Amino acid sequence: MKTPVADYLAHVLKQCKQNDQGALADYIPELASADPNKLALALSTIDGTSYATGDKDTEFTIQSMSKPFAYALALKHLGLESVLKKVGVEPSGEAFNQISLDAKNKIPKNPMINSGAITTHSLIHAEAGADRAETLRVFLSELAGRELEFDEQVYRSELETAFRNLSIGYMLRTVGVLDEDPVAIVHGYIKQCAIKVTVKDLAQMAGVLANGGVQAKTGKRLLSRVVVRQVLSVMMTCGMYDAAGDWLTTVGIPAKSGVAGGIIGVLPGQIGIAVFSPKLDEHGNSVRGIEIMERLSNDMGLHLMEGTPSAQTIVQRRYVVAETDGNNQTVVYELRGVLQFTESEMLLRILEDEPEGDTRIILDLTNISLLHDVGARMLFEGVNRLIEDGHTAVILDAEGILTEAQCKGRKTSVVTEPLDRYLEKQLKI
Ligand code: DON
């Protein structure tokens, strides 16, 4: 059987091709000569599977879609507290290139509008022998899984007409948000916008964010969960500029657009999406891109506010192991799925039914796919209370899903060998 997903994506693209509205960005001369008919869509799942259709190999410049990743890099190097001193997190409701500051704090309102993005660029810690734009290019290449390049022509073209961004740079230098030469910073920011990507690259990058910072294909963690949460929050509230409210209500996933016609969307824990079509609306967002994203969100139930209900089946099986160990009974709780607050609460309620006594109780995590910190805390608390009731209780973590931090100081309650071997030893089978 062939999965219908690729056919579905091609079908959506074909339908949205008919929309001819919008105009090419012309304030960057080179972008005004783009082919307005180009159209592409790619999707990347959190297990590393990719789908792409349309002009999927066409390269275009990343433009403002570089902003969330530059923000991620600044957060990674400096930490949240330091970054928040320079750039806020409030939606501005203004155009992307508004010359503005937060009235109270006198810093840019958020890292998605240009004043915040230029400031964020200045916060990137340049690697030895590289400038900030090059450091970001290397990082984006790692996210995309291939070596990306700068589009020198687009870079030079934007430099010729960068008056607005230079004004923003001088304004930021005047109020002390920037403490270096604003021209060099603005040029670096413009260079970061000129990195060439395809929708496939962007879907991979968005997929890393969807996967909590881990690149699915290599299993390598490129960003911490805390950084990803911060970046996605800001994308959700500010990523679509003065169309953010419309976007949140209709599409409902964190996103970022770029004036070359790209849009990325991230559905946490599920997929990364990228679309490309160069004609833009009055906010600087791709017209067909928005239509495609709306369509995917509706068809595929992607809107975050629809929520993902808990599977409500945390205990896959409870069984009693044949008694071979004197009088003690051994009971195994085989757990399955995701263990967050809802599932942990459910599990602890089920364990309430275990009568006081001296049963050996094993909570088997082998089939748990994701263990949230709150899930781990509640699990250990459950073990403590079972012990208080007279039982011998352990958590069996043969797959090593518990992190060091989660079991700090509680390792005696954790068994790391497979269930059969543990039972063999305990019950002398
Ligand atoms: O700052 C600029 O003008 C561009 N290099 C990037 C702007 C952009 O992509 C706005 N987003 N839709």
PDB file of C-alpha atoms in Angstrom, residues 86 122-123 132 172-173 176-182 185:
ATOM      1  CA  LYS A  86      17.283  43.389  25.513  1.00  0.00           C
ATOM      2  CA  SER A 122      23.571  41.447  17.966  1.00  0.00           C
ATOM      3  CA  LEU A 123      23.108  38.868  20.775  1.00  0.00           C
ATOM      4  CA  ARG A 132      27.181  36.220  13.495  1.00  0.00           C
ATOM      5  CA  LEU A 172      18.408  51.162  18.734  1.00  0.00           C
ATOM      6  CA  ARG A 173      21.951  52.553  19.079  1.00  0.00           C
ATOM      7  CA  GLY A 176      21.480  52.078  24.048  1.00  0.00           C
ATOM      8  CA  VAL A 177      19.787  48.790  23.109  1.00  0.00           C
ATOM      9  CA  LEU A 178      22.668  48.254  20.665  1.00  0.00           C
ATOM     10  CA  ASP A 179      26.106  49.010  21.982  1.00  0.00           C
ATOM     11  CA  GLU A 180      28.037  48.380  18.764  1.00  0.00           C
ATOM     12  CA  ASP A 181      28.194  49.956  15.319  1.00  0.00           C
ATOM     13  CA  PRO A 182      24.551  49.753  14.147  1.00  0.00           C
ATOM     14  CA  ILE A 185      24.709  44.852  12.990  1.00  0.00           C
TER      15      ILE A 185
END
